[in-house]
Structures are given as structure tokens and as C-alpha cells.
Amino acid sequence: AVHPHVRGAYCCHAKKNDAAAYPFFDNYCSLSSDSSSTLWATLSAFQMENYAGTVKHADAAISYCDPETAAILQEYKVRSYGKLANDSAWLASLKEGVEKYPNHDWFFVQLSDWCYQQRRFDVERELADKLIAQTGGKAIHYYAKSKSYLSEENYDASIACADSAIAIQQDFADAYYNKGIAYLNMAVIAQESSPKDVNHPDYFENKQRVQELYRKARPCMEMVRKLQPEPKERWASPLYRIYLNLNLGDEFSEIDRLLNPK
């Protein structure tokens, strides 16, 4: 026979009344060793934004579920610790998610962002490399490495990782952006360090090198514009500088009008 607590909870959950369902499931979990009830308790708690209730039952529910469902419950657990402002538990459960569910990309994205914000770029890349070895490599793994190298001004490495991301996902706008900014920064640095005197023996060779870097930056930023037309500020300012230095009058005038509308 179905326990009355569970019967009532299923009725409430079926009607999307999670606030009413959770007390039934919570109480039943304390009375029974039936692991399935922990799943419903976790789901009901999370849906009603009862984050303490979510983490209370999540581990038991995860042990009961198939890997795909368990990964989602682990995500709920991480989100709940975040809402509870329990930073240490949030980070620990996030790392656990990456370790146990390497194909559930949400965990990697969150942990990678945390590493980036902490400026722990080497740790971010180690994490990406570990998941590349486990999963065969996804575009987001190479993108994370590209972004971290860009922050360290290692432009060649950033470009190489951006290329790896684009090879997997041809419409990855952020990877094109990293690649374009890397070439643009290299162009600006080379331009600033180049001799300004036309009579200098290295003048024309340096000018050609700078122009080549701007030419390489151009298709990347134009692709960002194509894939992500908004916000235009992201690609308009880089293209403004690129078109200016490549003496592309029509293209420069169009960007100038976008940035400085009358």
C-alpha cells in the first residue's frame, strides 16, 4: 500500500503544488527507507525555492538516480548552496559535479568562471585539460583556455586554443572574439614599438607586420558581428581601429556612423 504521506505528496506534485508536496515528502523520508521519496523531496524543495530542503535530500536522491538525473540533482544542489551563500559547500559540490559528471557542461562552465574571476588561470587550464582527456574535448574547454591565455597576454596560445574551439563549433562567437582581440592587441603592441621614421631600415618591414596582424584580426571581428550583432559595442570599436589602420574607407565610414550617430 502507498503510504498516505506519499499519496498526498504525489497528488500535490502532479498539480504543480510543490509548496504543499514538500512537507509530505520530507516527512515520509524520515519514516521510510524508500529512496524514491528523496527524489521527489529534492525536486519539490528546489521548485519552491526551499534551498535548505533541497540540500537536505539531494545526496540521498542522487545515490538513487540514474547518472543523467543525478547530474541535474547535483546542479540543483550547487545552485542551492549558492542561494544559501554557503561558499565553501558551493565550491566543494561544484568540484564534485565536475569530477562525477564531466559531460554535464554546466559544472565546468561555473568552475571555470570561478577560476577566471580568482585569476587562477593555470588551475582553469588544468581543469580544461583534464576534461579534454576525459571527454575528447569540447569547444567550451578550448574556449576557457583561450580566454585564460588572453588574460595573461599569451596571444599565440590564446589564438591556438580559439582555433581548436572553432574547429569543433564553427559558430562560436566568443572564440572568434578572443582570436580577433589577440591579433588586434598584437597589432597595437607591434605598432607602438615600430620605428616612426620612414628612413629607418626596419620601417617598411615593421609596417607590413603590423598590417598583417590587423588583416588577421579583421575576419574574426567581422564574424563576431555576424554571429552576435548585439551588443554592437563589442565588435564596433575593434573594427573601427582595424578599418582605420587598413585604410578601408567605406568600411571605416560605416562603423564611424554606427559609433557616432548624428
PDB file of C-alpha atoms in Angstrom:
ATOM      1  CA  ALA A   1       0.000   0.000   0.000  1.00  0.00           C
ATOM      2  CA  VAL A   2       1.149   3.537  -0.741  1.00  0.00           C
ATOM      3  CA  HIS A   3       1.893   5.480   2.413  1.00  0.00           C
ATOM      4  CA  PRO A   4      -0.634   8.331   2.875  1.00  0.00           C
ATOM      5  CA  HIS A   5       2.169  10.908   3.058  1.00  0.00           C
ATOM      6  CA  VAL A   6       3.430   9.814  -0.356  1.00  0.00           C
ATOM      7  CA  ARG A   7      -0.067   9.576  -1.844  1.00  0.00           C
ATOM      8  CA  GLY A   8      -0.815  13.134  -0.788  1.00  0.00           C
ATOM      9  CA  ALA A   9       2.548  14.379  -1.995  1.00  0.00           C
ATOM     10  CA  TYR A  10       2.207  12.809  -5.426  1.00  0.00           C
ATOM     11  CA  CYS A  11      -1.199  14.426  -5.820  1.00  0.00           C
ATOM     12  CA  CYS A  12       0.205  17.835  -4.899  1.00  0.00           C
ATOM     13  CA  HIS A  13       3.258  17.413  -7.134  1.00  0.00           C
ATOM     14  CA  ALA A  14       1.094  16.305 -10.066  1.00  0.00           C
ATOM     15  CA  LYS A  15      -0.854  19.533  -9.658  1.00  0.00           C
ATOM     16  CA  LYS A  16       2.423  21.520  -9.578  1.00  0.00           C
ATOM     17  CA  ASN A  17       1.758  22.443  -5.943  1.00  0.00           C
ATOM     18  CA  ASP A  18       5.310  21.912  -4.732  1.00  0.00           C
ATOM     19  CA  ALA A  19       4.819  24.007  -1.619  1.00  0.00           C
ATOM     20  CA  ALA A  20       2.189  21.550  -0.435  1.00  0.00           C
ATOM     21  CA  ALA A  21       4.028  18.475  -1.720  1.00  0.00           C
ATOM     22  CA  TYR A  22       7.353  19.064   0.006  1.00  0.00           C
ATOM     23  CA  PRO A  23       6.154  18.578   3.624  1.00  0.00           C
ATOM     24  CA  PHE A  24       4.644  15.208   2.657  1.00  0.00           C
ATOM     25  CA  PHE A  25       7.859  14.006   1.036  1.00  0.00           C
ATOM     26  CA  ASP A  26      10.072  15.449   3.755  1.00  0.00           C
ATOM     27  CA  ASN A  27       8.092  13.706   6.470  1.00  0.00           C
ATOM     28  CA  TYR A  28       7.956  10.435   4.567  1.00  0.00           C
ATOM     29  CA  CYS A  29      11.738  10.456   4.068  1.00  0.00           C
ATOM     30  CA  SER A  30      12.164  10.473   7.841  1.00  0.00           C
ATOM     31  CA  LEU A  31       9.789   7.497   8.216  1.00  0.00           C
ATOM     32  CA  SER A  32      10.861   5.289   5.331  1.00  0.00           C
ATOM     33  CA  SER A  33      13.958   3.886   3.670  1.00  0.00           C
ATOM     34  CA  ASP A  34      12.261   4.266   0.264  1.00  0.00           C
ATOM     35  CA  SER A  35      14.889   6.206  -1.677  1.00  0.00           C
ATOM     36  CA  SER A  36      12.467   7.307  -4.384  1.00  0.00           C
ATOM     37  CA  SER A  37      10.815   9.710  -1.978  1.00  0.00           C
ATOM     38  CA  THR A  38      14.093  11.639  -1.633  1.00  0.00           C
ATOM     39  CA  LEU A  39      13.965  12.428  -5.349  1.00  0.00           C
ATOM     40  CA  TRP A  40      10.530  13.992  -5.050  1.00  0.00           C
ATOM     41  CA  ALA A  41      11.517  15.786  -1.857  1.00  0.00           C
ATOM     42  CA  THR A  42      14.537  17.304  -3.619  1.00  0.00           C
ATOM     43  CA  LEU A  43      12.561  18.334  -6.704  1.00  0.00           C
ATOM     44  CA  SER A  44       9.691  19.798  -4.701  1.00  0.00           C
ATOM     45  CA  ALA A  45      12.043  21.729  -2.428  1.00  0.00           C
ATOM     46  CA  PHE A  46      14.017  23.201  -5.308  1.00  0.00           C
ATOM     47  CA  GLN A  47      10.902  24.210  -7.224  1.00  0.00           C
ATOM     48  CA  MET A  48       9.538  26.057  -4.197  1.00  0.00           C
ATOM     49  CA  GLU A  49      12.957  27.694  -3.612  1.00  0.00           C
ATOM     50  CA  ASN A  50      13.411  25.824  -0.350  1.00  0.00           C
ATOM     51  CA  TYR A  51      17.161  25.526  -0.776  1.00  0.00           C
ATOM     52  CA  ALA A  52      17.826  24.103   2.668  1.00  0.00           C
ATOM     53  CA  GLY A  53      15.310  21.364   1.900  1.00  0.00           C
ATOM     54  CA  THR A  54      16.996  20.729  -1.444  1.00  0.00           C
ATOM     55  CA  VAL A  55      20.443  20.084   0.035  1.00  0.00           C
ATOM     56  CA  LYS A  56      18.887  18.083   2.863  1.00  0.00           C
ATOM     57  CA  HIS A  57      17.688  15.357   0.489  1.00  0.00           C
ATOM     58  CA  ALA A  58      19.867  15.818  -2.602  1.00  0.00           C
ATOM     59  CA  ASP A  59      22.636  13.340  -1.754  1.00  0.00           C
ATOM     60  CA  ALA A  60      20.216  10.536  -0.957  1.00  0.00           C
ATOM     61  CA  ALA A  61      18.298  11.243  -4.152  1.00  0.00           C
ATOM     62  CA  ILE A  62      21.480  11.319  -6.223  1.00  0.00           C
ATOM     63  CA  SER A  63      22.514   7.894  -4.943  1.00  0.00           C
ATOM     64  CA  TYR A  64      19.163   6.525  -6.070  1.00  0.00           C
ATOM     65  CA  CYS A  65      19.015   8.031  -9.575  1.00  0.00           C
ATOM     66  CA  ASP A  66      20.497   7.272 -12.978  1.00  0.00           C
ATOM     67  CA  PRO A  67      23.597   9.343 -13.924  1.00  0.00           C
ATOM     68  CA  GLU A  68      21.705  11.829 -16.114  1.00  0.00           C
ATOM     69  CA  THR A  69      19.153  12.623 -13.412  1.00  0.00           C
ATOM     70  CA  ALA A  70      21.867  12.607 -10.743  1.00  0.00           C
ATOM     71  CA  ALA A  71      23.799  15.276 -12.663  1.00  0.00           C
ATOM     72  CA  ILE A  72      20.735  17.526 -12.694  1.00  0.00           C
ATOM     73  CA  LEU A  73      20.178  16.995  -8.971  1.00  0.00           C
ATOM     74  CA  GLN A  74      23.852  17.788  -8.331  1.00  0.00           C
ATOM     75  CA  GLU A  75      23.329  21.030 -10.242  1.00  0.00           C
ATOM     76  CA  TYR A  76      20.311  21.828  -8.045  1.00  0.00           C
ATOM     77  CA  LYS A  77      22.476  21.135  -5.030  1.00  0.00           C
ATOM     78  CA  VAL A  78      25.192  23.536  -6.221  1.00  0.00           C
ATOM     79  CA  ARG A  79      22.635  26.217  -7.059  1.00  0.00           C
ATOM     80  CA  SER A  80      21.050  25.790  -3.637  1.00  0.00           C
ATOM     81  CA  TYR A  81      24.333  26.230  -1.793  1.00  0.00           C
ATOM     82  CA  GLY A  82      24.839  29.366  -3.859  1.00  0.00           C
ATOM     83  CA  LYS A  83      21.457  30.732  -2.826  1.00  0.00           C
ATOM     84  CA  LEU A  84      22.274  29.865   0.785  1.00  0.00           C
ATOM     85  CA  ALA A  85      25.555  31.821   0.448  1.00  0.00           C
ATOM     86  CA  ASN A  86      27.484  28.782   1.679  1.00  0.00           C
ATOM     87  CA  ASP A  87      30.586  29.438  -0.406  1.00  0.00           C
ATOM     88  CA  SER A  88      32.680  26.522   0.794  1.00  0.00           C
ATOM     89  CA  ALA A  89      29.881  23.997   0.220  1.00  0.00           C
ATOM     90  CA  TRP A  90      29.082  25.613  -3.128  1.00  0.00           C
ATOM     91  CA  LEU A  91      32.669  25.212  -4.311  1.00  0.00           C
ATOM     92  CA  ALA A  92      33.023  21.687  -2.932  1.00  0.00           C
ATOM     93  CA  SER A  93      29.777  20.497  -4.534  1.00  0.00           C
ATOM     94  CA  LEU A  94      30.727  22.218  -7.798  1.00  0.00           C
ATOM     95  CA  LYS A  95      34.083  20.425  -7.890  1.00  0.00           C
ATOM     96  CA  GLU A  96      32.268  17.201  -7.082  1.00  0.00           C
ATOM     97  CA  GLY A  97      29.963  17.810 -10.027  1.00  0.00           C
ATOM     98  CA  VAL A  98      32.870  18.311 -12.415  1.00  0.00           C
ATOM     99  CA  GLU A  99      34.542  15.162 -11.123  1.00  0.00           C
ATOM    100  CA  LYS A 100      31.493  12.891 -11.271  1.00  0.00           C
ATOM    101  CA  TYR A 101      29.684  14.317 -14.300  1.00  0.00           C
ATOM    102  CA  PRO A 102      32.310  15.546 -16.795  1.00  0.00           C
ATOM    103  CA  ASN A 103      29.792  15.609 -19.640  1.00  0.00           C
ATOM    104  CA  HIS A 104      27.348  17.860 -17.786  1.00  0.00           C
ATOM    105  CA  ASP A 105      28.898  21.103 -19.055  1.00  0.00           C
ATOM    106  CA  TRP A 106      27.223  23.388 -16.512  1.00  0.00           C
ATOM    107  CA  PHE A 107      29.676  22.335 -13.799  1.00  0.00           C
ATOM    108  CA  PHE A 108      32.726  23.095 -15.931  1.00  0.00           C
ATOM    109  CA  VAL A 109      31.376  26.472 -17.031  1.00  0.00           C
ATOM    110  CA  GLN A 110      30.710  27.553 -13.449  1.00  0.00           C
ATOM    111  CA  LEU A 111      34.019  26.310 -12.052  1.00  0.00           C
ATOM    112  CA  SER A 112      35.946  27.740 -14.982  1.00  0.00           C
ATOM    113  CA  ASP A 113      34.294  31.133 -14.416  1.00  0.00           C
ATOM    114  CA  TRP A 114      35.193  30.949 -10.729  1.00  0.00           C
ATOM    115  CA  CYS A 115      38.836  30.207 -11.565  1.00  0.00           C
ATOM    116  CA  TYR A 116      38.844  33.090 -14.037  1.00  0.00           C
ATOM    117  CA  GLN A 117      37.407  35.529 -11.500  1.00  0.00           C
ATOM    118  CA  GLN A 118      40.013  34.399  -8.984  1.00  0.00           C
ATOM    119  CA  ARG A 119      42.666  34.863 -11.684  1.00  0.00           C
ATOM    120  CA  ARG A 120      43.745  31.262 -11.198  1.00  0.00           C
ATOM    121  CA  PHE A 121      44.358  30.802 -14.883  1.00  0.00           C
ATOM    122  CA  ASP A 122      46.697  27.838 -14.517  1.00  0.00           C
ATOM    123  CA  VAL A 123      44.051  25.988 -12.478  1.00  0.00           C
ATOM    124  CA  GLU A 124      41.434  26.836 -15.112  1.00  0.00           C
ATOM    125  CA  ARG A 125      43.598  25.357 -17.848  1.00  0.00           C
ATOM    126  CA  GLU A 126      44.411  22.254 -15.790  1.00  0.00           C
ATOM    127  CA  LEU A 127      40.675  21.740 -15.307  1.00  0.00           C
ATOM    128  CA  ALA A 128      40.046  22.143 -19.036  1.00  0.00           C
ATOM    129  CA  ASP A 129      42.860  19.735 -19.935  1.00  0.00           C
ATOM    130  CA  LYS A 130      41.510  17.137 -17.523  1.00  0.00           C
ATOM    131  CA  LEU A 131      38.075  17.275 -19.104  1.00  0.00           C
ATOM    132  CA  ILE A 132      39.536  17.247 -22.604  1.00  0.00           C
ATOM    133  CA  ALA A 133      41.259  13.976 -21.686  1.00  0.00           C
ATOM    134  CA  GLN A 134      38.024  12.566 -20.232  1.00  0.00           C
ATOM    135  CA  THR A 135      35.527  13.702 -22.870  1.00  0.00           C
ATOM    136  CA  GLY A 136      37.630  14.036 -26.006  1.00  0.00           C
ATOM    137  CA  GLY A 137      37.395  17.820 -25.819  1.00  0.00           C
ATOM    138  CA  LYS A 138      34.538  20.266 -26.287  1.00  0.00           C
ATOM    139  CA  ALA A 139      34.546  23.775 -27.691  1.00  0.00           C
ATOM    140  CA  ILE A 140      33.946  25.297 -24.246  1.00  0.00           C
ATOM    141  CA  HIS A 141      37.064  23.593 -22.860  1.00  0.00           C
ATOM    142  CA  TYR A 142      39.309  25.150 -25.506  1.00  0.00           C
ATOM    143  CA  TYR A 143      37.494  28.469 -25.226  1.00  0.00           C
ATOM    144  CA  ALA A 144      38.207  28.596 -21.491  1.00  0.00           C
ATOM    145  CA  LYS A 145      41.893  28.025 -22.186  1.00  0.00           C
ATOM    146  CA  SER A 146      41.851  30.694 -24.872  1.00  0.00           C
ATOM    147  CA  LYS A 147      40.268  33.215 -22.521  1.00  0.00           C
ATOM    148  CA  SER A 148      42.750  32.490 -19.745  1.00  0.00           C
ATOM    149  CA  TYR A 149      45.733  32.835 -22.100  1.00  0.00           C
ATOM    150  CA  LEU A 150      44.294  36.105 -23.422  1.00  0.00           C
ATOM    151  CA  SER A 151      44.147  37.454 -19.867  1.00  0.00           C
ATOM    152  CA  GLU A 152      47.814  36.567 -19.436  1.00  0.00           C
ATOM    153  CA  GLU A 153      48.644  38.285 -22.758  1.00  0.00           C
ATOM    154  CA  ASN A 154      49.862  34.990 -24.204  1.00  0.00           C
ATOM    155  CA  TYR A 155      48.294  35.814 -27.544  1.00  0.00           C
ATOM    156  CA  ASP A 156      49.703  32.985 -29.657  1.00  0.00           C
ATOM    157  CA  ALA A 157      48.429  30.370 -27.195  1.00  0.00           C
ATOM    158  CA  SER A 158      45.058  32.139 -26.990  1.00  0.00           C
ATOM    159  CA  ILE A 159      44.711  32.075 -30.779  1.00  0.00           C
ATOM    160  CA  ALA A 160      45.662  28.389 -30.966  1.00  0.00           C
ATOM    161  CA  CYS A 161      43.037  27.432 -28.380  1.00  0.00           C
ATOM    162  CA  ALA A 162      40.418  29.639 -30.053  1.00  0.00           C
ATOM    163  CA  ASP A 163      41.126  27.812 -33.323  1.00  0.00           C
ATOM    164  CA  SER A 164      40.571  24.479 -31.565  1.00  0.00           C
ATOM    165  CA  ALA A 165      37.231  25.710 -30.219  1.00  0.00           C
ATOM    166  CA  ILE A 166      36.150  26.997 -33.648  1.00  0.00           C
ATOM    167  CA  ALA A 167      37.142  23.706 -35.304  1.00  0.00           C
ATOM    168  CA  ILE A 168      34.599  21.985 -33.051  1.00  0.00           C
ATOM    169  CA  GLN A 169      31.935  24.705 -33.121  1.00  0.00           C
ATOM    170  CA  GLN A 170      32.080  26.908 -36.206  1.00  0.00           C
ATOM    171  CA  ASP A 171      29.587  29.475 -34.862  1.00  0.00           C
ATOM    172  CA  PHE A 172      31.349  30.070 -31.521  1.00  0.00           C
ATOM    173  CA  ALA A 173      31.278  33.876 -31.450  1.00  0.00           C
ATOM    174  CA  ASP A 174      33.249  34.199 -28.209  1.00  0.00           C
ATOM    175  CA  ALA A 175      36.097  32.135 -29.621  1.00  0.00           C
ATOM    176  CA  TYR A 176      36.243  34.386 -32.702  1.00  0.00           C
ATOM    177  CA  TYR A 177      36.259  37.378 -30.348  1.00  0.00           C
ATOM    178  CA  ASN A 178      39.226  36.036 -28.374  1.00  0.00           C
ATOM    179  CA  LYS A 179      41.118  35.361 -31.578  1.00  0.00           C
ATOM    180  CA  GLY A 180      40.321  38.788 -33.007  1.00  0.00           C
ATOM    181  CA  ILE A 181      41.272  40.638 -29.832  1.00  0.00           C
ATOM    182  CA  ALA A 182      44.510  38.673 -29.583  1.00  0.00           C
ATOM    183  CA  TYR A 183      45.518  39.679 -33.119  1.00  0.00           C
ATOM    184  CA  LEU A 184      44.377  43.253 -32.510  1.00  0.00           C
ATOM    185  CA  ASN A 185      46.412  43.552 -29.306  1.00  0.00           C
ATOM    186  CA  MET A 186      49.435  42.120 -31.068  1.00  0.00           C
ATOM    187  CA  ALA A 187      48.990  44.681 -33.839  1.00  0.00           C
ATOM    188  CA  VAL A 188      48.742  47.573 -31.390  1.00  0.00           C
ATOM    189  CA  ILE A 189      51.840  46.441 -29.470  1.00  0.00           C
ATOM    190  CA  ALA A 190      53.822  45.991 -32.682  1.00  0.00           C
ATOM    191  CA  GLN A 191      52.615  49.359 -33.949  1.00  0.00           C
ATOM    192  CA  GLU A 192      53.625  51.173 -30.786  1.00  0.00           C
ATOM    193  CA  SER A 193      57.099  49.646 -30.805  1.00  0.00           C
ATOM    194  CA  SER A 194      57.725  50.195 -34.527  1.00  0.00           C
ATOM    195  CA  PRO A 195      60.025  52.946 -35.746  1.00  0.00           C
ATOM    196  CA  LYS A 196      58.149  56.096 -36.787  1.00  0.00           C
ATOM    197  CA  ASP A 197      60.872  57.416 -39.077  1.00  0.00           C
ATOM    198  CA  VAL A 198      60.267  56.354 -42.675  1.00  0.00           C
ATOM    199  CA  ASN A 199      64.016  56.364 -43.208  1.00  0.00           C
ATOM    200  CA  HIS A 200      64.576  53.745 -40.513  1.00  0.00           C
ATOM    201  CA  PRO A 201      65.854  50.492 -42.098  1.00  0.00           C
ATOM    202  CA  ASP A 202      63.127  48.443 -40.402  1.00  0.00           C
ATOM    203  CA  TYR A 203      60.278  50.861 -41.083  1.00  0.00           C
ATOM    204  CA  PHE A 204      58.614  49.095 -44.017  1.00  0.00           C
ATOM    205  CA  GLU A 205      59.174  45.578 -42.672  1.00  0.00           C
ATOM    206  CA  ASN A 206      57.552  46.527 -39.358  1.00  0.00           C
ATOM    207  CA  LYS A 207      54.692  48.294 -41.101  1.00  0.00           C
ATOM    208  CA  GLN A 208      53.959  45.183 -43.147  1.00  0.00           C
ATOM    209  CA  ARG A 209      53.960  43.052 -39.998  1.00  0.00           C
ATOM    210  CA  VAL A 210      51.528  45.396 -38.275  1.00  0.00           C
ATOM    211  CA  GLN A 211      49.250  45.443 -41.318  1.00  0.00           C
ATOM    212  CA  GLU A 212      49.270  41.649 -41.461  1.00  0.00           C
ATOM    213  CA  LEU A 213      48.145  41.430 -37.829  1.00  0.00           C
ATOM    214  CA  TYR A 214      45.301  43.857 -38.484  1.00  0.00           C
ATOM    215  CA  ARG A 215      44.320  41.820 -41.545  1.00  0.00           C
ATOM    216  CA  LYS A 216      44.194  38.659 -39.426  1.00  0.00           C
ATOM    217  CA  ALA A 217      42.076  40.403 -36.788  1.00  0.00           C
ATOM    218  CA  ARG A 218      39.552  41.653 -39.359  1.00  0.00           C
ATOM    219  CA  PRO A 219      37.689  38.423 -40.319  1.00  0.00           C
ATOM    220  CA  CYS A 220      37.487  37.379 -36.671  1.00  0.00           C
ATOM    221  CA  MET A 221      35.753  40.557 -35.551  1.00  0.00           C
ATOM    222  CA  GLU A 222      33.548  40.585 -38.645  1.00  0.00           C
ATOM    223  CA  MET A 223      32.442  37.087 -37.712  1.00  0.00           C
ATOM    224  CA  VAL A 224      31.610  38.284 -34.193  1.00  0.00           C
ATOM    225  CA  ARG A 225      29.483  40.995 -35.781  1.00  0.00           C
ATOM    226  CA  LYS A 226      27.711  38.443 -37.962  1.00  0.00           C
ATOM    227  CA  LEU A 227      27.071  35.956 -35.166  1.00  0.00           C
ATOM    228  CA  GLN A 228      26.313  38.454 -32.388  1.00  0.00           C
ATOM    229  CA  PRO A 229      25.109  41.749 -33.861  1.00  0.00           C
ATOM    230  CA  GLU A 230      24.134  42.926 -30.395  1.00  0.00           C
ATOM    231  CA  PRO A 231      25.693  44.448 -28.420  1.00  0.00           C
ATOM    232  CA  LYS A 232      27.355  46.295 -31.272  1.00  0.00           C
ATOM    233  CA  GLU A 233      29.864  47.968 -28.932  1.00  0.00           C
ATOM    234  CA  ARG A 234      31.635  44.640 -28.620  1.00  0.00           C
ATOM    235  CA  TRP A 235      32.749  44.495 -32.226  1.00  0.00           C
ATOM    236  CA  ALA A 236      32.307  48.074 -33.439  1.00  0.00           C
ATOM    237  CA  SER A 237      35.250  49.621 -31.589  1.00  0.00           C
ATOM    238  CA  PRO A 238      37.704  46.883 -32.621  1.00  0.00           C
ATOM    239  CA  LEU A 239      36.539  47.086 -36.242  1.00  0.00           C
ATOM    240  CA  TYR A 240      36.855  50.871 -36.132  1.00  0.00           C
ATOM    241  CA  ARG A 241      40.544  50.526 -35.314  1.00  0.00           C
ATOM    242  CA  ILE A 242      41.080  47.697 -37.777  1.00  0.00           C
ATOM    243  CA  TYR A 243      39.454  49.519 -40.709  1.00  0.00           C
ATOM    244  CA  LEU A 244      41.271  52.734 -39.851  1.00  0.00           C
ATOM    245  CA  ASN A 245      44.676  51.066 -39.893  1.00  0.00           C
ATOM    246  CA  LEU A 246      43.937  49.083 -43.057  1.00  0.00           C
ATOM    247  CA  ASN A 247      42.778  52.254 -44.830  1.00  0.00           C
ATOM    248  CA  LEU A 248      39.382  50.752 -45.646  1.00  0.00           C
ATOM    249  CA  GLY A 249      37.455  53.947 -46.258  1.00  0.00           C
ATOM    250  CA  ASP A 250      33.941  52.643 -46.886  1.00  0.00           C
ATOM    251  CA  GLU A 251      34.043  50.129 -44.053  1.00  0.00           C
ATOM    252  CA  PHE A 252      35.523  52.715 -41.693  1.00  0.00           C
ATOM    253  CA  SER A 253      32.856  55.286 -42.563  1.00  0.00           C
ATOM    254  CA  GLU A 254      30.069  52.785 -41.863  1.00  0.00           C
ATOM    255  CA  ILE A 255      31.481  51.873 -38.450  1.00  0.00           C
ATOM    256  CA  ASP A 256      32.088  55.539 -37.673  1.00  0.00           C
ATOM    257  CA  ARG A 257      28.396  56.251 -38.317  1.00  0.00           C
ATOM    258  CA  LEU A 258      27.409  53.381 -36.047  1.00  0.00           C
ATOM    259  CA  LEU A 259      29.591  54.634 -33.225  1.00  0.00           C
ATOM    260  CA  ASN A 260      28.856  58.316 -33.748  1.00  0.00           C
ATOM    261  CA  PRO A 261      25.279  58.663 -34.988  1.00  0.00           C
ATOM    262  CA  LYS A 262      24.177  62.189 -35.786  1.00  0.00           C
TER     263      LYS A 262
END
